[in-house]
XYZ file of C-alpha atoms in Angstrom:
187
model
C -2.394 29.896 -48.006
C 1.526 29.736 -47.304
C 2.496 28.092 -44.563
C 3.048 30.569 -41.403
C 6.440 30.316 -39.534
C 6.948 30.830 -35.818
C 8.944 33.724 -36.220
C 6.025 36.127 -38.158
C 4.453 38.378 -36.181
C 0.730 39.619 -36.587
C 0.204 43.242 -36.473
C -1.614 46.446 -37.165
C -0.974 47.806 -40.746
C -0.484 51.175 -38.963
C 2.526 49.642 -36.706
C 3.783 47.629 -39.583
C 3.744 50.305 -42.101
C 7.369 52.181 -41.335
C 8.993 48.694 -41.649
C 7.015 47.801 -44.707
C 7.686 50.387 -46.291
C 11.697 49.570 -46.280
C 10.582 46.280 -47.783
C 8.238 48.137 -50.791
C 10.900 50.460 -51.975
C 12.873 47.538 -52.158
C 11.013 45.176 -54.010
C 10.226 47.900 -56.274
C 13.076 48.964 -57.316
C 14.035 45.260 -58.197
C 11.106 45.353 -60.471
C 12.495 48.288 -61.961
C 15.247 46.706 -62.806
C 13.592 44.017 -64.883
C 12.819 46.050 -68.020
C 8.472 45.646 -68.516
C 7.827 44.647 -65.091
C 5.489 45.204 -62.561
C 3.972 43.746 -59.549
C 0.497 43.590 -58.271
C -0.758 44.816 -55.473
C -1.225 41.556 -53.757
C 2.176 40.205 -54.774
C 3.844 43.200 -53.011
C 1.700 43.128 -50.188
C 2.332 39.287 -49.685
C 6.174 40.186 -50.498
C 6.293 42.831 -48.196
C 4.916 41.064 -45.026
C 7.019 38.182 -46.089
C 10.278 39.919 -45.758
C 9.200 42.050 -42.843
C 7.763 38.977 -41.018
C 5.258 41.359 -39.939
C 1.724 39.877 -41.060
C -1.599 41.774 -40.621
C -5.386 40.134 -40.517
C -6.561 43.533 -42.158
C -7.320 43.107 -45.679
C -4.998 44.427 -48.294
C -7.334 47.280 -49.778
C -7.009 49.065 -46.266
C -3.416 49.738 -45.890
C -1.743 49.304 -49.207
C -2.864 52.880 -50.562
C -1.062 54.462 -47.592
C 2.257 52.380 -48.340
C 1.983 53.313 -51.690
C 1.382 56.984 -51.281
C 4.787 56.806 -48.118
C 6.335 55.968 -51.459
C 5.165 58.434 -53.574
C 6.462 60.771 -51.186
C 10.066 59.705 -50.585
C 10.243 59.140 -54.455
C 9.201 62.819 -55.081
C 11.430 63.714 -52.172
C 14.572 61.865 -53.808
C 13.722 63.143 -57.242
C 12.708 59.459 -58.475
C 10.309 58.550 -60.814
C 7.140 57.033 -59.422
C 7.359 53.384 -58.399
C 3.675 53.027 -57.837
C 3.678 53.262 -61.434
C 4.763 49.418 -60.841
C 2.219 48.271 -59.250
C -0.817 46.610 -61.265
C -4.372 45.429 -60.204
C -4.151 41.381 -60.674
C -7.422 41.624 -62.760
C -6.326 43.823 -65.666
C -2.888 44.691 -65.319
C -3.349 48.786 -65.035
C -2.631 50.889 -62.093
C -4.951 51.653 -59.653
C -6.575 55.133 -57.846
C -3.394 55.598 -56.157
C -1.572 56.181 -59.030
C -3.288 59.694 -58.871
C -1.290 60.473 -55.522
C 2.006 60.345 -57.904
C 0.065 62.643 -59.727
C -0.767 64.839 -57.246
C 2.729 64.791 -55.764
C 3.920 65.798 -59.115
C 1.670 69.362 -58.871
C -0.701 67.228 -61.725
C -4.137 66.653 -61.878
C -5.587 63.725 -60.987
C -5.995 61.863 -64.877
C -10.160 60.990 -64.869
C -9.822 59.365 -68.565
C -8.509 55.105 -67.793
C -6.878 55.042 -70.863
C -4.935 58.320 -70.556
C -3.789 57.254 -67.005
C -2.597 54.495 -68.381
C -0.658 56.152 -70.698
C 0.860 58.424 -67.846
C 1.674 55.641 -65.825
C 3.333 53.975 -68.876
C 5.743 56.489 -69.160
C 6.352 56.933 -65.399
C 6.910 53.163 -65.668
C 10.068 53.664 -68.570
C 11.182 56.086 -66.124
C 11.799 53.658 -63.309
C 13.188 51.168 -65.494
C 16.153 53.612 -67.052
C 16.473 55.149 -63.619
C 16.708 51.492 -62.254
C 19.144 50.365 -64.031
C 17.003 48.128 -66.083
C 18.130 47.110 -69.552
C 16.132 48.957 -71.686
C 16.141 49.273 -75.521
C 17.422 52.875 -76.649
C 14.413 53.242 -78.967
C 11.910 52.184 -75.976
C 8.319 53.689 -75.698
C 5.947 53.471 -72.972
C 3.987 50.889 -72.983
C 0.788 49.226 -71.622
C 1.247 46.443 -69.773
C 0.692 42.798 -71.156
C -2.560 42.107 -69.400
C -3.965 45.910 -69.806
C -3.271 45.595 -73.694
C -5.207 41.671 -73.571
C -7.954 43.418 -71.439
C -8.129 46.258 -73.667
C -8.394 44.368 -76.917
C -11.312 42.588 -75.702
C -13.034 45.186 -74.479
C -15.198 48.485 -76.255
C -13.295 51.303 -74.638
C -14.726 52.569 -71.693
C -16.409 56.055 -71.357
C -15.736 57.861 -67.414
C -19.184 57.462 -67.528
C -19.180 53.815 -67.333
C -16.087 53.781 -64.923
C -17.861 56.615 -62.538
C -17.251 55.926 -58.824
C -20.161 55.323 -56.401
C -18.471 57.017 -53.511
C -15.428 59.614 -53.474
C -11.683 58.721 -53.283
C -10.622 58.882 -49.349
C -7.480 61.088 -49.687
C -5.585 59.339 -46.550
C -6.055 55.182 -47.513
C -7.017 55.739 -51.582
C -10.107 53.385 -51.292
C -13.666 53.964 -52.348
C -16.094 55.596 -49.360
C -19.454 55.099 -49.035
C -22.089 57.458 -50.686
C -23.327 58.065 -47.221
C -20.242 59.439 -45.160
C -16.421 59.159 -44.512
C -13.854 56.438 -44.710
C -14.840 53.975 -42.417
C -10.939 52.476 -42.643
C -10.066 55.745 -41.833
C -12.143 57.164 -39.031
């Protein structure tokens, strides 16, 4: 683990969130401007406490759906496309659950099929990069990214049957809850 300095502060992801979020709309829209990039979710997370020098103990997958769907918001607000679209899961390069609060935001549908989403987020992605200033080929097309296209090669496609979800989607953090009852990151 990197090296903590004197000056980073631990704190709740609930205090930390308002300053973080300055931090994510920044970082994003620097990978916007890199034509075919993205970012995981733990490389913003890490990049986001970094800057802020606001650390939490709280695992990532508790607070990084609610920075992501602050974003959502004030991207839909300012008539941006979607940077969550930017932001990949490490393991297969595609956009995660919270990608359907863009969606939502939008007045769409959540998108149950993984390879459709991907799709959607694909083009959401071209959109940041032209709105971003990115330097992006005139005859462009929405693309998968590198890993998701590896992963997907490798791999029989998926059926939503295969992908189901044990537990439903908590609308407030975007994380799976338990069969049995509600969010415990939530309540």
């Amino acid at each position: 683990m990197a090296d903590m300095t004197d000056h980073e502060t631990f704190v709740t992801p609930k205090f930390a969130q308002q300053y973080w979020a300055k931090h994510a709309y920044e970082v994003l829209v620097e990978t916007a401007g890199r034509y075919n990039a993205v970012i995981t979710y733990s490389e913003l997370a890490e990049e986001v406490q970094r800057r802020s020098s606001l650390r939490t103990k709280s695992q990532m997958r508790n607070w990084i759906g609610a920075l992501l769907a602050d974003l959502v918001k004030v991207n839909h607000v300012r008539n941006e496309p979607p940077l969550a679209s930017l932001v990949v899961r490490k393991d297969d390069g595609q956009v995660g659950a919270g990608y359907d609060e863009a969606l939502r935001v939008a007045g769409e549908a959540p998108i149950t099929d993984p390879l459709e989403r991907e799709n959607s987020a694909a083009a959401a992605r071209l959109e940041c990069y032209r709105h971003w200033g990115a330097d992006v080929p005139a005859d462009a097309v929405p693309t998968l990214t590198a890993k998701a296209r590896v992963v997907r090669a490798s791999t029989p496609r998926a059926t939503a049957a295969t992908e189901a979800r044990r537990g439903a989607v908590c609308p407030t953090c975007f994380m799976e809850m338990p069969v049995s009852g509600p969010c415990p990151n939530c309540d």
